[in-house]
Short mmCIF file of C-alpha atoms and ligand atoms in Angstrom, two decimals:
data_model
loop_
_atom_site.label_atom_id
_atom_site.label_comp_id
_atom_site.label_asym_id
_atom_site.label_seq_id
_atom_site.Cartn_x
_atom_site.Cartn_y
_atom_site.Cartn_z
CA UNK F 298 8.69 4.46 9.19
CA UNK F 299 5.28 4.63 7.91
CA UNK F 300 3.37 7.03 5.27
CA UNK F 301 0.17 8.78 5.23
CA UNK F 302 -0.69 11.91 3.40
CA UNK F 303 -1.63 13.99 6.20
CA UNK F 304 1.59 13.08 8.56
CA UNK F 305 3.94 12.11 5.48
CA UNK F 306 6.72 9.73 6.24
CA UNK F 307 6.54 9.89 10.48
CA UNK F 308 6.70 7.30 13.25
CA UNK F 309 10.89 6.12 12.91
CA UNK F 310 11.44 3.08 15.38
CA UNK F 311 13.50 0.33 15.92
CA UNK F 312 11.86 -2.90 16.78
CA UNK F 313 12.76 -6.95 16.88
CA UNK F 314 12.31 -8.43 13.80
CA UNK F 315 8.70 -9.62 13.96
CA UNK F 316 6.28 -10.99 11.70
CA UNK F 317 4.40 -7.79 9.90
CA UNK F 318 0.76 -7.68 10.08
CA UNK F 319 -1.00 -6.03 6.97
CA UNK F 320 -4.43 -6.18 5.37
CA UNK F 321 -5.08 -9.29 2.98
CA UNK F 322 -6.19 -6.46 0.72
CA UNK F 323 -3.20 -4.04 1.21
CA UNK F 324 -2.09 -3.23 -2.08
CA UNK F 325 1.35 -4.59 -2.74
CA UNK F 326 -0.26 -8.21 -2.41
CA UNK F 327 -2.24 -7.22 -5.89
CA UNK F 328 -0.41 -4.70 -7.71
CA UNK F 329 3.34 -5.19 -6.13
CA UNK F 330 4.00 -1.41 -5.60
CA UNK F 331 7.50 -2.55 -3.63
CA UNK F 332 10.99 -1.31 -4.32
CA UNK F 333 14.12 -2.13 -2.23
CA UNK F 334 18.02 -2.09 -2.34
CA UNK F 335 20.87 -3.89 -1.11
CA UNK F 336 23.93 -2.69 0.89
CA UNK F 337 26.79 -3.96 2.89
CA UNK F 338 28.75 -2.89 5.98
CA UNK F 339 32.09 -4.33 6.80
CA UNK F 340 34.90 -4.62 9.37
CA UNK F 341 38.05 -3.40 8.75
CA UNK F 342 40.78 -5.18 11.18
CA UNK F 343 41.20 -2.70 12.91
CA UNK F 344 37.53 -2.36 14.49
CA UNK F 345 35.79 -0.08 12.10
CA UNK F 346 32.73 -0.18 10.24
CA UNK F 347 32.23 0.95 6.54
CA UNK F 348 29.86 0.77 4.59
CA UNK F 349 30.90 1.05 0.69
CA UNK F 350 28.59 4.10 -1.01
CA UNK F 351 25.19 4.35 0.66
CA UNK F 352 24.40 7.27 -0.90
CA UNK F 353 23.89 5.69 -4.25
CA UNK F 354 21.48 3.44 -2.75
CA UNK F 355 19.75 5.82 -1.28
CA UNK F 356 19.81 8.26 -4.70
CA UNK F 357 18.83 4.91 -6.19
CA UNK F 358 15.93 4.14 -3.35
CA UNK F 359 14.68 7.65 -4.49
CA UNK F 360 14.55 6.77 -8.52
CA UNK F 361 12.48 3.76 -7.43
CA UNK F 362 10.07 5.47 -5.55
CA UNK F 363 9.54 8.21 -8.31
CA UNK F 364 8.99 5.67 -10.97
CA UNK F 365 6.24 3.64 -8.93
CA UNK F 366 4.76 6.12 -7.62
CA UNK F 367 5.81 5.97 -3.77
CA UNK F 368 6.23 9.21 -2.06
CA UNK F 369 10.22 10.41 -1.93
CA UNK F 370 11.91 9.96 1.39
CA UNK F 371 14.53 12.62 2.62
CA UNK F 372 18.14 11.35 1.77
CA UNK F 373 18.81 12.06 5.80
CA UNK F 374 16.47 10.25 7.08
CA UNK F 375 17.58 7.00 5.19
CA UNK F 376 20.73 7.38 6.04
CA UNK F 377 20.06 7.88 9.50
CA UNK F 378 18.06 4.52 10.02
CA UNK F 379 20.92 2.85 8.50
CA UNK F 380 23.51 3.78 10.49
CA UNK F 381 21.34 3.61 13.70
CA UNK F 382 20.12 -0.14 12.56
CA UNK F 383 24.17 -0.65 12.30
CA UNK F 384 25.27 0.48 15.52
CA UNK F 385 22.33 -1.93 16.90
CA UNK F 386 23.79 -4.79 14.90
CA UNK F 387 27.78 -3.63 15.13
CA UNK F 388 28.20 -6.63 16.85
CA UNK F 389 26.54 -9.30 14.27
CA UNK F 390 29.14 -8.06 11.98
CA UNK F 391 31.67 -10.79 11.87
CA UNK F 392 35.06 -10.15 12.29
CA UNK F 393 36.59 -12.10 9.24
CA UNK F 394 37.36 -11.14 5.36
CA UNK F 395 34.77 -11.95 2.99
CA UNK F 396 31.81 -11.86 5.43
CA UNK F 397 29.83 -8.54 5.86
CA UNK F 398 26.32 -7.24 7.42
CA UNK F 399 23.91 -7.13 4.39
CA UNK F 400 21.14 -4.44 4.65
CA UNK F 401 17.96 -4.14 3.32
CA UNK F 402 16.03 -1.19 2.68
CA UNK F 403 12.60 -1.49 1.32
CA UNK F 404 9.22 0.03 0.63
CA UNK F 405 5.69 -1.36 0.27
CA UNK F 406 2.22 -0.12 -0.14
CA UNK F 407 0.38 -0.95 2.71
CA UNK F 408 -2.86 0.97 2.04
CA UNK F 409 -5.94 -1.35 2.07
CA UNK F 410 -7.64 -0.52 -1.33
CA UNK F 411 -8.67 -3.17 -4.30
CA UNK F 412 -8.51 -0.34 -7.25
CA UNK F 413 -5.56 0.24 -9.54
CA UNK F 414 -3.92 3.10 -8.80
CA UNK F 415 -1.07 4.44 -6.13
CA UNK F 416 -1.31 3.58 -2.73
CA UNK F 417 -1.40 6.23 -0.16
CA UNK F 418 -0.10 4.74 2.93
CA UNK F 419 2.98 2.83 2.77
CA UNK F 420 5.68 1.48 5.38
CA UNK F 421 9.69 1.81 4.92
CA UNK F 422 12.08 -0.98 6.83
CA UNK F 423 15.23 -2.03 6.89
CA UNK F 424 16.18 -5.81 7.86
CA UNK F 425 19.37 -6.90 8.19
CA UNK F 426 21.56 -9.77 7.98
CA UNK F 427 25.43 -11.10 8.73
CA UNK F 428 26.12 -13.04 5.55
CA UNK F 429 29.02 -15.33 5.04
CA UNK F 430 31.89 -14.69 2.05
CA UNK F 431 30.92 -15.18 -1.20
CA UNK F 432 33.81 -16.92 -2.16
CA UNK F 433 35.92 -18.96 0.46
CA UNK F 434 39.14 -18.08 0.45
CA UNK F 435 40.29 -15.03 -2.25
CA UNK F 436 39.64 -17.48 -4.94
CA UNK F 437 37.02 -16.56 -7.23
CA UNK F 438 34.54 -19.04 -8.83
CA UNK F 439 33.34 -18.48 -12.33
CA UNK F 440 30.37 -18.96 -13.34
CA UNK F 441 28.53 -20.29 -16.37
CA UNK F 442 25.55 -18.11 -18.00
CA UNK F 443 22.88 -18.81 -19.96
CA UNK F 444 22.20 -16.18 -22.68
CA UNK F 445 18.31 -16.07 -22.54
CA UNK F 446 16.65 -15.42 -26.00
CA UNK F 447 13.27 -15.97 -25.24
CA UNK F 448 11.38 -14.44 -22.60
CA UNK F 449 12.79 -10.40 -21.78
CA UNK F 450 13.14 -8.92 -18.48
CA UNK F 451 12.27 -5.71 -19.03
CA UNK F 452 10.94 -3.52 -22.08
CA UNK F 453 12.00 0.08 -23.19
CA UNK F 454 9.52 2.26 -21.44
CA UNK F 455 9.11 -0.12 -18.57
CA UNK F 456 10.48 -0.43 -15.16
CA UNK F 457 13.81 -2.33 -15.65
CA UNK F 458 16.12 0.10 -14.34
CA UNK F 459 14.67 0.72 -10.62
CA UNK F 460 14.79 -1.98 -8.15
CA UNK F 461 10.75 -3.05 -8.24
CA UNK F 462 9.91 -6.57 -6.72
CA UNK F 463 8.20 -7.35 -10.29
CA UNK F 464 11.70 -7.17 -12.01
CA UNK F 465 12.76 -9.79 -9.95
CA UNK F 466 9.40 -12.05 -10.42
CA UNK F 467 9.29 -11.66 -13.93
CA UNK F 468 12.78 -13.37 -14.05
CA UNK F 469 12.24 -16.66 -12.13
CA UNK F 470 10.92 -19.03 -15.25
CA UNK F 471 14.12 -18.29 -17.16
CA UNK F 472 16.57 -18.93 -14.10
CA UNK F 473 14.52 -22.00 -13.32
CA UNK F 474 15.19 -22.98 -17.12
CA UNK F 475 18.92 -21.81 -17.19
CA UNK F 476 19.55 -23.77 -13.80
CA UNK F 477 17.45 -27.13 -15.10
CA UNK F 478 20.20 -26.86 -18.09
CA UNK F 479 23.37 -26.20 -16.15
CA UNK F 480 23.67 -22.86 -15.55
CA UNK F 481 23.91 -20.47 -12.37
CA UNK F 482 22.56 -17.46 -13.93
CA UNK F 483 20.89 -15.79 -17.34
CA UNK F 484 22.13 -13.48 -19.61
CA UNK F 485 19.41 -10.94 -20.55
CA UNK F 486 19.16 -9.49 -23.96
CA UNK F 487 16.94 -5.91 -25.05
CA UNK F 488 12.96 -6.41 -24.70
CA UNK F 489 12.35 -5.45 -28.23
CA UNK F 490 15.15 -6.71 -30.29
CA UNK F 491 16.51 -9.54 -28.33
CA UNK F 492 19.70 -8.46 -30.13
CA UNK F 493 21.56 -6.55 -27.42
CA UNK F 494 22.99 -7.67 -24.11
CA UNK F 495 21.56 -6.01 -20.66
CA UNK F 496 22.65 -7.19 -17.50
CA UNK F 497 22.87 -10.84 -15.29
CA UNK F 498 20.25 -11.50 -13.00
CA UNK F 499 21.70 -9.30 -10.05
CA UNK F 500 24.73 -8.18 -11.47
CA UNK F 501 25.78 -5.74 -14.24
CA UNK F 502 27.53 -7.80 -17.17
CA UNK F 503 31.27 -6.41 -18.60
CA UNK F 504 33.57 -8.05 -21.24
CA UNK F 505 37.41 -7.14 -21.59
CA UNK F 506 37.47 -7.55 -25.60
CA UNK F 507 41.18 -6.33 -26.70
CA UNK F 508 42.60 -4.94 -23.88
CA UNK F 509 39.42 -2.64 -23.82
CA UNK F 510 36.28 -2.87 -21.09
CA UNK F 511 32.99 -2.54 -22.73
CA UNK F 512 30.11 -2.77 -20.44
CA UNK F 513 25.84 -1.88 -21.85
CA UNK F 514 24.92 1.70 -21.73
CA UNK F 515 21.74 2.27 -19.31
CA UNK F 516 19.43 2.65 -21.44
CA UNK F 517 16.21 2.41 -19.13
CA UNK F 518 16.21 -1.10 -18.88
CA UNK F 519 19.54 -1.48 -17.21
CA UNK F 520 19.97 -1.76 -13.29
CA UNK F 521 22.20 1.48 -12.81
CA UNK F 522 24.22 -0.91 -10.41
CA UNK F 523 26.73 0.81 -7.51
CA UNK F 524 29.19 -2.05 -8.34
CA UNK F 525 29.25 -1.03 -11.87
CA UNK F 526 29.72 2.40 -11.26
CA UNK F 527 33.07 1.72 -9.12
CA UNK F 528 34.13 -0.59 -11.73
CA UNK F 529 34.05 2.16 -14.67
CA UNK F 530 35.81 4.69 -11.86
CA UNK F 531 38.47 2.28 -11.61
CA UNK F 532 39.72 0.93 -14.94
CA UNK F 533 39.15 4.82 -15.81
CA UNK F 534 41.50 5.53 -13.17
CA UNK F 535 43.94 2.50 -14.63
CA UNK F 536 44.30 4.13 -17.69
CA UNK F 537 41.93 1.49 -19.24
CA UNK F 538 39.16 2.49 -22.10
CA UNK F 539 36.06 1.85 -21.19
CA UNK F 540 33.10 1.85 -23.57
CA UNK F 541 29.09 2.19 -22.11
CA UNK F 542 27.49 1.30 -25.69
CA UNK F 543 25.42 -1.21 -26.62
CA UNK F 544 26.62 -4.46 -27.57
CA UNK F 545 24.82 -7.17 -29.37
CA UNK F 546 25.59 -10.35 -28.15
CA UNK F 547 26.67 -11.51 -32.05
CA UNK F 548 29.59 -9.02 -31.40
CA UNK F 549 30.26 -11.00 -28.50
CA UNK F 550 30.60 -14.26 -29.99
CA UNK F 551 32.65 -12.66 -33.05
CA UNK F 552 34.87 -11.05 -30.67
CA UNK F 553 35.03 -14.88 -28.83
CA UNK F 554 35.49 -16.71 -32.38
CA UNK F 555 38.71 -14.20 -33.27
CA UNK F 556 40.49 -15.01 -29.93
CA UNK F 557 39.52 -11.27 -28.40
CA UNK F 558 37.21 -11.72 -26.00
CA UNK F 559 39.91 -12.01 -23.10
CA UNK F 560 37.51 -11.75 -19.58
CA UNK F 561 33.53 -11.50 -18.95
CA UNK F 562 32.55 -10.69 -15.62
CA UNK F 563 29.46 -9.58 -13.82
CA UNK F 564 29.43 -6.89 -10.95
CA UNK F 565 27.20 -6.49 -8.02
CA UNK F 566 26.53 -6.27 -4.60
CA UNK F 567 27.05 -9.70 -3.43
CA UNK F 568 29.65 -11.22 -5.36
CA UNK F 569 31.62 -8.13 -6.27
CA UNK F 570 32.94 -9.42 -9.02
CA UNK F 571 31.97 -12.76 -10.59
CA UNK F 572 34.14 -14.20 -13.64
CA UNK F 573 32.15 -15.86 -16.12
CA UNK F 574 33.73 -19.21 -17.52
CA UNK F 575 31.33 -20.13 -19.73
CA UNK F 576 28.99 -18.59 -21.80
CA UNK F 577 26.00 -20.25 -23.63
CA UNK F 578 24.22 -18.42 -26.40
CA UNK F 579 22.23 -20.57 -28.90
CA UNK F 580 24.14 -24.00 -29.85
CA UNK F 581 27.44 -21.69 -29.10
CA UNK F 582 29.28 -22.34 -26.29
CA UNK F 583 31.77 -19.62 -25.51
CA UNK F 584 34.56 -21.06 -22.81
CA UNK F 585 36.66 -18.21 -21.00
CA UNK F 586 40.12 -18.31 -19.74
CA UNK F 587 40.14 -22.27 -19.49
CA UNK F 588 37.04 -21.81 -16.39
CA UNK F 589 39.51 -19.94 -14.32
CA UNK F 590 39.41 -16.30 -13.27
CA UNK F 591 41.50 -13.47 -15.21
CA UNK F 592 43.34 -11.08 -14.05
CA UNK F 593 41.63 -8.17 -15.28
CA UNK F 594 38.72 -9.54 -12.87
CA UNK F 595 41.17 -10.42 -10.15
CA UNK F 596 42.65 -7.05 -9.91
CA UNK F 597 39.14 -5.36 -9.65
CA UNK F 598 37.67 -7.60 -7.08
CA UNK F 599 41.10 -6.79 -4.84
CA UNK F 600 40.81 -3.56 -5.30
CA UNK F 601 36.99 -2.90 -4.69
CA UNK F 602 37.39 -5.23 -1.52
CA UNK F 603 40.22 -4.23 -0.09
CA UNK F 604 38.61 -0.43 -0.02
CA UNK F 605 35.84 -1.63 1.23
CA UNK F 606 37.49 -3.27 4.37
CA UNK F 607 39.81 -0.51 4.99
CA UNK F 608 43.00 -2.26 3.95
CA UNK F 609 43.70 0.04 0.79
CA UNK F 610 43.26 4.12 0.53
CA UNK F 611 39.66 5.36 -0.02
CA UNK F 612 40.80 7.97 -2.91
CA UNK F 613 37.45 8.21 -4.45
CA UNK F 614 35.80 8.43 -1.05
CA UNK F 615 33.68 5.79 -1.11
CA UNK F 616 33.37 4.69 2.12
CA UNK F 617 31.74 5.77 5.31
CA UNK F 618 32.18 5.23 8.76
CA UNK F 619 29.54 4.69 10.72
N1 PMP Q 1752 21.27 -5.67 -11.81
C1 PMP Q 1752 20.28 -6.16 -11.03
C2 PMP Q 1752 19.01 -6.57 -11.66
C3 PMP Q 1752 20.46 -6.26 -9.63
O1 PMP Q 1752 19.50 -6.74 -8.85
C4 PMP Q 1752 21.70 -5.84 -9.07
C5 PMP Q 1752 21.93 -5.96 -7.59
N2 PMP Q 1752 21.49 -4.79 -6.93
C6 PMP Q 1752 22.70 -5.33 -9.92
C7 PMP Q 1752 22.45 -5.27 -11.29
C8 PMP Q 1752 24.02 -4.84 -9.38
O2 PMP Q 1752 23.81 -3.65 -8.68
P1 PMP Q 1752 24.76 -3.23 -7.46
O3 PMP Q 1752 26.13 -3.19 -7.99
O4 PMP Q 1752 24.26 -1.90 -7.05
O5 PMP Q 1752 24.57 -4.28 -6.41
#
C-alpha cells in the first residue's frame, strides 16, 4: 500500500518481490522514519495454517506509527494483506516442526524532502520468508549474555518501546563487542541509571528467582513483546507468581550468589524461548543450570509451540486460521 494525504493509505497489491525504487532523497534514508514487526505462520499436521496472535502485531504496528509520526493504518486492512500474502505463500510453508513462514510488516517514509520533519507519503509491505527451526531437534540451546554497562539502548522519553529501525541501529556496536568477547547477545540495562535490567536484543529477558517469575515492567523503554505477553498468561494460568517490576541487575547477581536464581530466559518471536546459561555482568560470571536448559523454560517453550502448531488446545485463543 502506499500513503498520500489526499488518497490516504490506497493502492493494495500483490507483486514479486522486486527491488524497490525510491528517491536518493526520500526521507527514511536521512531521518529513518521506519517501523516494522515480526510474525510467524505455521503448519499444524494436519494441513492448517495458524498464525500465533496477529493482532498484537498489528495493535503494536499501530503504537509505532503513532510514536513516529506515520499515519495509522486500519487494523482490517493489515490483517487482510497478511492473510492474502499467506494464502499466496501457503505452500512455502514447510511441512515440518520447528520451521515456520516468517512475515514482515513494515513502513517507511518515502516522501522526497531534505527537511526534518514527518514525511507525508509513505509505502506499507509485507515480505515474507520460510525460515528453518530455531533449534534442531526439541532441544534448546542456551545462550550466554553479555550484560552491557556502557552504551544504552534506549532513554526514558525516547523511542525504545516501538519497533523503529533506529532501535535496532543504535544496538550494533555493543553486539559487535559482546560477540568479539564470547557472547551471542547483550543484556541491556535503563538509559539513565544503568542500574536496572530491560530486555535482550530481540527478546524480552525473565528470571525464575525462588520458585517466582520476575520479568521488567514496560516502562517506555521496554519492547512490549507478544512472546512475553503469552509467557505472563501462562505461568499466571500455572498458578505461578509473576512479578512486572523493575529489577536491578545487583539483585540479580545477589539472588545468583544465594543459590536462588534457578532459570533466566529470554522470549521472542524467533526463538520462543531461549535459556540463558551464562550470564556476564562486570568481572561476574553468573553460570545457570550447569549450561543446560531448565524446566521452567522447557515447559513454556512446549507449551507456546505446541499451541502454536495446533497440537495442544488454543484456550486463550491465540491462534488464527487463515
Ligand atoms: N525486544 C525487542 C527489542 C525485539 O526486537 C523483540 C522481537 N520482536 C522482542 C523484544 C520480543 O518481542 P516478540 O515476543 O513480540 O517477538
Amino acid at each position: 500500500l502506499d500513503y498520500n494525504k489526499v488518497q490516504g493509505w490506497h493502492s493494495p497489491r500483490i507483486v514479486p518481490f522486486e527491488p524497490l525504487v525510491l528517491s536518493p532523497s526520500a526521507m527514511v534514508f536521512h531521518y529513518g522514519q521506519a517501523i516494522f514487526e515480526g510474525l510467524k505462520a505455521y503448519k499444524t499436521n494436519d494441513g492448517r495454517t495458524l498464525l500465533f496472535r496477529p493482532d498484537k502485531n498489528i495493535e503494536r504496528l499501530n503504537r509505532s506509527c503513532e510514536r513516529m509520526c506515520i499515519p495509522p493504518i486500519a487494523p482490517d486492512l493489515v490483517l487482510e494483506a497478511i492473510v492474502r500474502l499467506v494464502e499466496v505463500e501457503r505452500d512455502w510453508i514447510p511441512n515440518k516442526e520447528g520451521t515456520s513462514l516468517y512475515i514482515r510488516p513494515f513502513i517507511i517514509a518515502t516522501e522526497p524532502y531534505l527537511g526534518v520533519r514527518p514525511a507525508s507519503e509513505y509505502k506499507f509491505m509485507i515480505i515474507l520468508s520460510p525460515v528453518g527451526a530455531y533449534y534442531s531437534g526439541r532441544q534448546l540451546v542456551p545462550v550466554k549474555i553479555y550484560v552491557e554497562d556502557e552504551y544504552v539502548r534506549a532513554v526514558p522519553g525516547g523511542v525504545g518501546h516501538v519497533k523503529t529501525s533506529g532501535n535496532y541501529a543504535a544496538s550494533l556496536y555493543a553486539q559487535k563487542k559482546a560477540e568479539e568477547l564470547g557472547y551471542d547477545q547483550v543484556l541491556w540495562l535503563d538509559g539513565k541509571e544503568n542500574k536496572y535490567v530491560e530486555e535482550v536484543g530481540s527478546m524480552n529477558i525473565f528470571f525464575k528467582i525462588n520458585g517466582e517469575v520476575y520479568t521488567p515492567k514496560l516502562n517506555g523503554s521496554i519492547l512490549s513483546g507478544i512472546t512475553r505477553d503469552s509467557v505472563i498468561q501462562l505461568v499466571k494460568d500455572w498458578g505461578v507468581p509473576v512479578h512486572e517490576e523493575r529489577i536491578s541487575i545487583e539483585d540479580i547477581f545477589n539472588a545468583y550468589k544465594n543459590g536462588e536464581l534457578e532459570e533466566v530466559f529470554g522470549t521472542g518471536t524467533a526463538a520462543v524461548i531461549s535459556p540463558v546459561g551464562e550470564l556476564k555482568w562486570n568481572e561476574h560470571k553468573m553460570l545457570l543450570n550447569n549450561s543446560e536448559t531448565g524446566e521452567f523454560s522447557k515447559k513454556l517453550y512446549e507449551t507456546i509451540t505446541n499451541i502454536q502448531y495446533g497440537k495442544a488446545e488454543d484456550k486463550f485463543g491465540w491462534t488464527k486460521e487463515v
